[in-house]
Coordinates of C-alpha atoms and ligand atoms in Angstrom, one line a residue:
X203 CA -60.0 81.1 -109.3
X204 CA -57.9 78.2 -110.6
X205 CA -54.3 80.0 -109.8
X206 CA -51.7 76.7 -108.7
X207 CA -53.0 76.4 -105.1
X208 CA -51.4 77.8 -101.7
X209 CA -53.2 74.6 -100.0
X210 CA -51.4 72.2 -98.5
X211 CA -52.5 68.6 -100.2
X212 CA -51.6 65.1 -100.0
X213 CA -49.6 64.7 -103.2
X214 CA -47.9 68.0 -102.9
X215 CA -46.3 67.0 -99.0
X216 CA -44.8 64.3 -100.7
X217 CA -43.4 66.4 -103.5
X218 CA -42.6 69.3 -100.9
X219 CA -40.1 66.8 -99.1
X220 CA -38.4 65.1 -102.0
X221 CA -37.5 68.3 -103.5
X222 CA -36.2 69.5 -99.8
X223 CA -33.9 66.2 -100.0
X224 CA -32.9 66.9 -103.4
X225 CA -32.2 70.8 -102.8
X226 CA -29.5 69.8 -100.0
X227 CA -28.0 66.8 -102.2
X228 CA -27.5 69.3 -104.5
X229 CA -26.2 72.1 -102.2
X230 CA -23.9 69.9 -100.8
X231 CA -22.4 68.8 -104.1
X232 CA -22.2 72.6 -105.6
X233 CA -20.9 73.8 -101.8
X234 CA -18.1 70.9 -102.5
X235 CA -17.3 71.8 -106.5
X236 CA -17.2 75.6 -105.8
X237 CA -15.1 74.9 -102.7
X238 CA -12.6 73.0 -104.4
X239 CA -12.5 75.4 -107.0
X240 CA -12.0 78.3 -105.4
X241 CA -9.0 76.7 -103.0
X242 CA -7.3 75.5 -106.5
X243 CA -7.4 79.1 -108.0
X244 CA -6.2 80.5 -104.5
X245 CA -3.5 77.8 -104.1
X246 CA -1.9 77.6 -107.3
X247 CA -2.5 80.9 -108.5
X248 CA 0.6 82.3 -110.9
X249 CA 1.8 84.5 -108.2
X250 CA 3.2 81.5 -106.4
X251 CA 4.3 80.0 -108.8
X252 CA 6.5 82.3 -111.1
X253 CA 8.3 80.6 -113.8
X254 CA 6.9 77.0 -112.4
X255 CA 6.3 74.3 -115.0
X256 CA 2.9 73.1 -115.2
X257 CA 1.8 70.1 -113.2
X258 CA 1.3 66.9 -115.8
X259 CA -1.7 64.3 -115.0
X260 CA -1.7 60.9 -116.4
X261 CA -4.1 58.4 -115.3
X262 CA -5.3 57.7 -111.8
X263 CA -7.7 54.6 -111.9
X264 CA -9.1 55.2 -108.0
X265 CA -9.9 58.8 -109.1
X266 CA -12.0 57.7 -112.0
X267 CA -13.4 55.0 -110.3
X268 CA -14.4 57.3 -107.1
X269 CA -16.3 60.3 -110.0
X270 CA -18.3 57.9 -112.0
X271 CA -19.8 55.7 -109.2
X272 CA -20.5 59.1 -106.8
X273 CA -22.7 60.6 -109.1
X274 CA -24.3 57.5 -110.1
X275 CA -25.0 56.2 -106.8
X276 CA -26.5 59.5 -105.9
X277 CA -28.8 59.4 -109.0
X278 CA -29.7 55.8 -108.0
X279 CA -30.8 57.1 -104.6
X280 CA -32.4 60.0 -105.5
X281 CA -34.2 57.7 -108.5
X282 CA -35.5 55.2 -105.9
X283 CA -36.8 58.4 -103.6
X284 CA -38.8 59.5 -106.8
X285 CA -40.1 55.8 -107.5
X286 CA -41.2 56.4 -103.8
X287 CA -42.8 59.3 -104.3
X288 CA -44.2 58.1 -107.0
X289 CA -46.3 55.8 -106.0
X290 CA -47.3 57.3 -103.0
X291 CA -49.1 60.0 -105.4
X292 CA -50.5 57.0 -107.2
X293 CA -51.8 55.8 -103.8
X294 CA -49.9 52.6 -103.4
X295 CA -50.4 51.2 -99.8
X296 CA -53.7 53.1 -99.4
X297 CA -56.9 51.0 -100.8
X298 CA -59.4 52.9 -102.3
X299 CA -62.8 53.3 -100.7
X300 CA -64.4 54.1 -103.5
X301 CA -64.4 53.6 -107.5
X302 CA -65.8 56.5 -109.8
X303 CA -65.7 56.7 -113.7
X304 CA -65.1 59.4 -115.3
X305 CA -65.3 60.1 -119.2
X306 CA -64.4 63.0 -121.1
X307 CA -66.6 64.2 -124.0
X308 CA -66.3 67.3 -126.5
X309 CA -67.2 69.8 -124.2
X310 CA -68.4 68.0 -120.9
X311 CA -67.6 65.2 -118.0
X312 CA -69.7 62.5 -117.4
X313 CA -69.2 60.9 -113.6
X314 CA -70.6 57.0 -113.4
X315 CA -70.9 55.9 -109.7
X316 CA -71.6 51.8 -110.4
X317 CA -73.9 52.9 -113.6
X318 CA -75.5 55.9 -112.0
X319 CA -75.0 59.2 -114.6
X320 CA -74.3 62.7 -113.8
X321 CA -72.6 65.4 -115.6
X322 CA -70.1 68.2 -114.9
X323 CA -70.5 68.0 -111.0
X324 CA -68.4 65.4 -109.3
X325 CA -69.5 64.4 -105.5
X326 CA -67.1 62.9 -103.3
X327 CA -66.8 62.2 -99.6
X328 CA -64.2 64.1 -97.6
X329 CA -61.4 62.3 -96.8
X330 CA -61.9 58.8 -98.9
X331 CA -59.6 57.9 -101.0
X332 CA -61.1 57.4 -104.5
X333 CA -59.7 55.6 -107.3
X334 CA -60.9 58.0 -110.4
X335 CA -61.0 55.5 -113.4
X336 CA -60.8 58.3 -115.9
X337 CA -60.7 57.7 -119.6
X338 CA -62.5 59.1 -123.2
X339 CA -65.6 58.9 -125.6
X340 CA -63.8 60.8 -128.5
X341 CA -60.7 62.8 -128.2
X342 CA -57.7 63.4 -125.4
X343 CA -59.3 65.3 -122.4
X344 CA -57.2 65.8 -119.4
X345 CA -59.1 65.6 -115.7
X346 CA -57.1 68.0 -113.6
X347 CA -58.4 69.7 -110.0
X348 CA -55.3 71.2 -109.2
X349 CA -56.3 71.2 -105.3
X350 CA -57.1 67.3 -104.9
X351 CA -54.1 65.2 -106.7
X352 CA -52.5 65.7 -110.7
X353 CA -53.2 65.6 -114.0
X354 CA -54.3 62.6 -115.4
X355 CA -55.0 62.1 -119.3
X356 CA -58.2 60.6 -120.1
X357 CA -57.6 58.7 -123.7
X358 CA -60.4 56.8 -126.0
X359 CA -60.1 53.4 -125.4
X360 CA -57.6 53.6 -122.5
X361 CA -58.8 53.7 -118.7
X362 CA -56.0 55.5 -116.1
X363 CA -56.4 55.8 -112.9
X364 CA -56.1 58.4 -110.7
X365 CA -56.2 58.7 -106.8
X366 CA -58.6 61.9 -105.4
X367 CA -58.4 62.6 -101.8
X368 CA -60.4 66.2 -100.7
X369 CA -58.6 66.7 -97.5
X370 CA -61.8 69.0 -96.3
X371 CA -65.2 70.2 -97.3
X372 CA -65.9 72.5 -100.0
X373 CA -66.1 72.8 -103.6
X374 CA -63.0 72.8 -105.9
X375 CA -62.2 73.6 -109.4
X376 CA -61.1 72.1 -112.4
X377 CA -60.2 72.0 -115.9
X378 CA -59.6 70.2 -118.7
X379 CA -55.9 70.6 -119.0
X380 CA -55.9 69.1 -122.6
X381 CA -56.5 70.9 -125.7
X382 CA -59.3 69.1 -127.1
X383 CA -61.2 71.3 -129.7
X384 CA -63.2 74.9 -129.6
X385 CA -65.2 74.8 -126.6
X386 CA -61.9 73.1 -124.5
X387 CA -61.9 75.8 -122.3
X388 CA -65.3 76.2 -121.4
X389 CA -64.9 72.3 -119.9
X390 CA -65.0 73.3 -116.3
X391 CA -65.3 70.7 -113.7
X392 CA -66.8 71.2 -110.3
X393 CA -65.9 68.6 -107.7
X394 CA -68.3 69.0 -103.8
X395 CA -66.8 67.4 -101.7
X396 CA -69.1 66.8 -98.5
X397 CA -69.3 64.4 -95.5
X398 CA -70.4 60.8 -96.0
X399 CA -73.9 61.2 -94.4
X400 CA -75.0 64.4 -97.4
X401 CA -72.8 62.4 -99.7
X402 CA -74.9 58.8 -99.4
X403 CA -77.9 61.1 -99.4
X404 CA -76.9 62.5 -102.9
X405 CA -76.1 59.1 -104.0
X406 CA -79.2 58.3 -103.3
X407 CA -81.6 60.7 -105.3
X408 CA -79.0 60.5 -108.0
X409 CA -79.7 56.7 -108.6
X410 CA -83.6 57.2 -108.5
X411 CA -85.5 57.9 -111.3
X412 CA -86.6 61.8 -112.4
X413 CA -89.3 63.2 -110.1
X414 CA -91.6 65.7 -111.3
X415 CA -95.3 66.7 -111.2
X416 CA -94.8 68.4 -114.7
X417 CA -95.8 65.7 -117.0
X418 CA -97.2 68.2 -119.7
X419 CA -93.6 70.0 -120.0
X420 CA -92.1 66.5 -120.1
X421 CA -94.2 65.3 -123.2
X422 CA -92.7 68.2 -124.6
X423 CA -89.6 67.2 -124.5
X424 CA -90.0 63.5 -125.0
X425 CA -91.6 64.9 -128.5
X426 CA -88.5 66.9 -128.9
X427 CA -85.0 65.8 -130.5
X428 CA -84.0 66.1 -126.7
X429 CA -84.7 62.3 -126.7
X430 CA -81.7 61.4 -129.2
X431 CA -79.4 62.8 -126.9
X432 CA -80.4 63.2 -123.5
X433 CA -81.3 60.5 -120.8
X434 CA -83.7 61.1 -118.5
X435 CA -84.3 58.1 -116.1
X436 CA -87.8 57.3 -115.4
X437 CA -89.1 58.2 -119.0
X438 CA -88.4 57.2 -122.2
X439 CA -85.4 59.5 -123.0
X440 CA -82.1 57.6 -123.5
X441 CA -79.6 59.4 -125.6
X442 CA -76.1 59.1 -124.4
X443 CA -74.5 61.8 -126.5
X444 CA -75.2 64.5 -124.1
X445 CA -74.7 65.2 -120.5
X446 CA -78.0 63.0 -118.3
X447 CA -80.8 65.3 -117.5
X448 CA -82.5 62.8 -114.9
X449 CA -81.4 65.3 -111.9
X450 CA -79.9 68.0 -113.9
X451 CA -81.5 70.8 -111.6
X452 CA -79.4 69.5 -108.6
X453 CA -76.5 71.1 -110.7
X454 CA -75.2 74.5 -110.3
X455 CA -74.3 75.1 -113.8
X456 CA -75.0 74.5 -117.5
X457 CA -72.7 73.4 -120.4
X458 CA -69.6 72.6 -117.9
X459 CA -69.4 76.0 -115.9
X460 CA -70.3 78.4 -119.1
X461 CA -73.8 79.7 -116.9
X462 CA -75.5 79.3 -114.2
X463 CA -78.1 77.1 -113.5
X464 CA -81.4 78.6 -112.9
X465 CA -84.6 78.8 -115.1
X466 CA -83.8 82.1 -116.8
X467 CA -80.3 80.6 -118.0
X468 CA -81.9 77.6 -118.6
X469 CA -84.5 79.3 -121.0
X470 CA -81.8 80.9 -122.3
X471 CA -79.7 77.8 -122.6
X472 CA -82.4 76.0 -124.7
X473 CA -83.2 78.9 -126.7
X474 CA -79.5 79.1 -128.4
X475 CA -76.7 77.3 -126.6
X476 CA -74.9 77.9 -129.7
X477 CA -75.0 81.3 -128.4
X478 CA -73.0 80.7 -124.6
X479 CA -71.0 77.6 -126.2
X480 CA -70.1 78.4 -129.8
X481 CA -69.8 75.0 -131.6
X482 CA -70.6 72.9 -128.5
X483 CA -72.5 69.9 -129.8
X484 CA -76.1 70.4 -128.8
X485 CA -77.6 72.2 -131.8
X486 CA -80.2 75.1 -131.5
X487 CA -83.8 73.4 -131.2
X488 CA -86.7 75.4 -132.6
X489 CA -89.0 75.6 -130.2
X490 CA -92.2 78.3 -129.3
X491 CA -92.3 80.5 -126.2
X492 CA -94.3 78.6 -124.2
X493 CA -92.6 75.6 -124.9
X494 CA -89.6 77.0 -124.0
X495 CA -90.7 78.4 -120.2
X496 CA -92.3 75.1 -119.5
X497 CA -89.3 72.7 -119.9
X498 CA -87.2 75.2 -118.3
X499 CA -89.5 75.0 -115.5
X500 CA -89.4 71.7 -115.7
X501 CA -85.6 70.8 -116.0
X502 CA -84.9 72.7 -113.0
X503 CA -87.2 71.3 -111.4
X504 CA -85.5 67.8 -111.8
X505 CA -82.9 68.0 -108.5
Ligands
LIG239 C1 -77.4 66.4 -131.0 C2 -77.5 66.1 -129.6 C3 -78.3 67.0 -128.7 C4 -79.7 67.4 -128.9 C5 -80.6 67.0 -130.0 C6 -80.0 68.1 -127.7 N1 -78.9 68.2 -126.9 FE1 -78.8 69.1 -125.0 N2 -76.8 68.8 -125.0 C7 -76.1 68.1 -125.9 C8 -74.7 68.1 -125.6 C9 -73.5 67.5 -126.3 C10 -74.6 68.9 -124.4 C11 -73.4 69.3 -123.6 C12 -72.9 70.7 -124.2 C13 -71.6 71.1 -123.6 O1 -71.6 71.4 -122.3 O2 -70.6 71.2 -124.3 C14 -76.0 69.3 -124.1 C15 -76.3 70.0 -122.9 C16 -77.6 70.2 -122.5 C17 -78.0 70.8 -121.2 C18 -77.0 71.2 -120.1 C19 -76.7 70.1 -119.2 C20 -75.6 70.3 -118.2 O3 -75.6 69.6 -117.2 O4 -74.8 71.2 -118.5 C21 -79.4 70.8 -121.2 C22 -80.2 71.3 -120.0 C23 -79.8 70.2 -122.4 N3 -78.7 69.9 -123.2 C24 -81.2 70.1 -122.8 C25 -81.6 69.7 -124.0 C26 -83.0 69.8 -124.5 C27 -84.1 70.2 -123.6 C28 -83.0 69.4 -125.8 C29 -84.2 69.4 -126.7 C30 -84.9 70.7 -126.9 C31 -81.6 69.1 -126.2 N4 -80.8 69.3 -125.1 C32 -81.2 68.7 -127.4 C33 -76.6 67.4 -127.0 C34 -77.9 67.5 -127.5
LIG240 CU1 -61.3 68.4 -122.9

């Protein structure tokens, strides 16, 4: 699922064609060493030369002139090419359409679009560049979706940026390519990419408020602990210390990739998550049967 991709990608056309140029620099320069080489050991081999003194060498300013300022005007070329290439992964020349944050947190992502929250899902328009402002709430994560651009460290306190471009439709995988604790490899991130017209719609239900008809499951959460951690726009649920709830059900898994998302992994989620995500920081809640069917009825309900 995440092998190192067979897809051609905008970052990886520009690598592809500097290491072409650098190959044949350096096949040139090995074809030239080996050839010179191989002629001395042929021309001046001992059998020509039988009872010959051997040639002195003293000095030749040109010669020493000419083999320090080759290779160092062909590492000054191939240095510029890099710079190049550089920042054309970076995106220089191409303006962003778009502006997304993303922070890592011990174990999930959290995706702002100008304020509006989502979790572990990242939506993105094909073929708009996107400047990815990705930094940390606690530890070093790393955002990295091998298929759409490189690694880029996210660090507390530190915003880098980093230029996404999904050449076509489709979802694509990621990982956090950081070690950043127990549950670091169960911090999967799953970026859609779709066409502007389903992406604006998204947009849209994202920023509203939650939607549901289910106000007696959702007293029982805003009873609940939920509240100190979870948001849930539209009620009185703010926490910001775990991934926002407000459309969670539009999500197709829980706890960054670790199940599914449907109401029997859900119930199962709420029951124990210490149970799928040993250590993850969402402790187990006790709650009754009931309690537990209705609000995972209820959170799935919130697309
Ligand atoms: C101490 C803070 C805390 C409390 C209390 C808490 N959670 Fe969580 N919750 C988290 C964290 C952190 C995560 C992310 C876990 C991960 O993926 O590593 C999470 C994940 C979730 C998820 C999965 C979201 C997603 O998109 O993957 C759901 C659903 C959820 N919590 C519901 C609840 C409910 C309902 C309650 C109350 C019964 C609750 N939580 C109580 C911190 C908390
Ligand atoms: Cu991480």
């Amino acid at each position: 699922m995440q092998s190192y991709p067979a897809t051609v990608r905008p970052p990886a056309d520009a690598i592809g064609t500097l290491s072409i140029i650098v190959g044949v620099i350096a096949l040139l320069i090995f074809i030239g060493v080996e050839g010179a080489l191989v002629f001395a050991i042929w021309r001046y081999r001992a059998s020509r030369h039988l009872g010959g003194e051997a040639a002195t060498f003293e000095r030749n300013r040109r010669l020493e002139i000419a083999w320090t300022a080759a290779p160092a005007l062909i590492l000054a070329v191939i240095f510029i090419l890099t710079l190049g290439t550089m920042a054309e992964i970076n995106g220089a020349g191409v303006p962003a359409a778009m502006r997304i944050t993303a922070t890592g947190h011990q174990w999930w992502w959290e995706f702002s679009y100008g304020g509006v929250k989502t979790a572990n899902e990242l939506h993105i328009p094909v073929g708009t560049p996107i400047d990815l402002e990705v930094s940390s709430a606690d530890v070093i994560h790393s955002f990295w979706v091998p298929d759409l651009g490189p690694k880029k460290d996210m660090l507390p306190g530190v915003t880098n940026r980093l230029r996404l471009l999904a050449p076509r439709a489709g979802s694509y995988e990621g990982q956090c390519a950081e070690f950043c604790g127990i549950e670091h490899a169960w911090m999967r991130i799953r970026v859609v990419a779709q066409s502007q017209t389903e992406f604006d719609a998204w947009l849209r239900t994202q920023a509203e408020p939650r939607t549901t008809s289910d106000t007696k499951a959702e007293q029982i959460l805003l009873a609940n602990i939920c509240v100190s951690c979870h948001t849930i726009r539209g009620t009185t649920a703010a926490g910001t210390a775990g991934p926002d709830l407000t459309h969670v059900g539009g999500r197709a898994t829980l706890g960054a990739g670790v199940i599914p998302n449907d109401v029997a992994s859900m119930r199962a989620w709420l029951a124990d998550p210490q149970r799928y995500k040993p250590g993850a920081l969402m402790p187990s809640v006790p709650l009754s049967n009931t309690d537990l069917d209705a609000l995972a009825n209820y959170l799935v309900s919130l697309k």
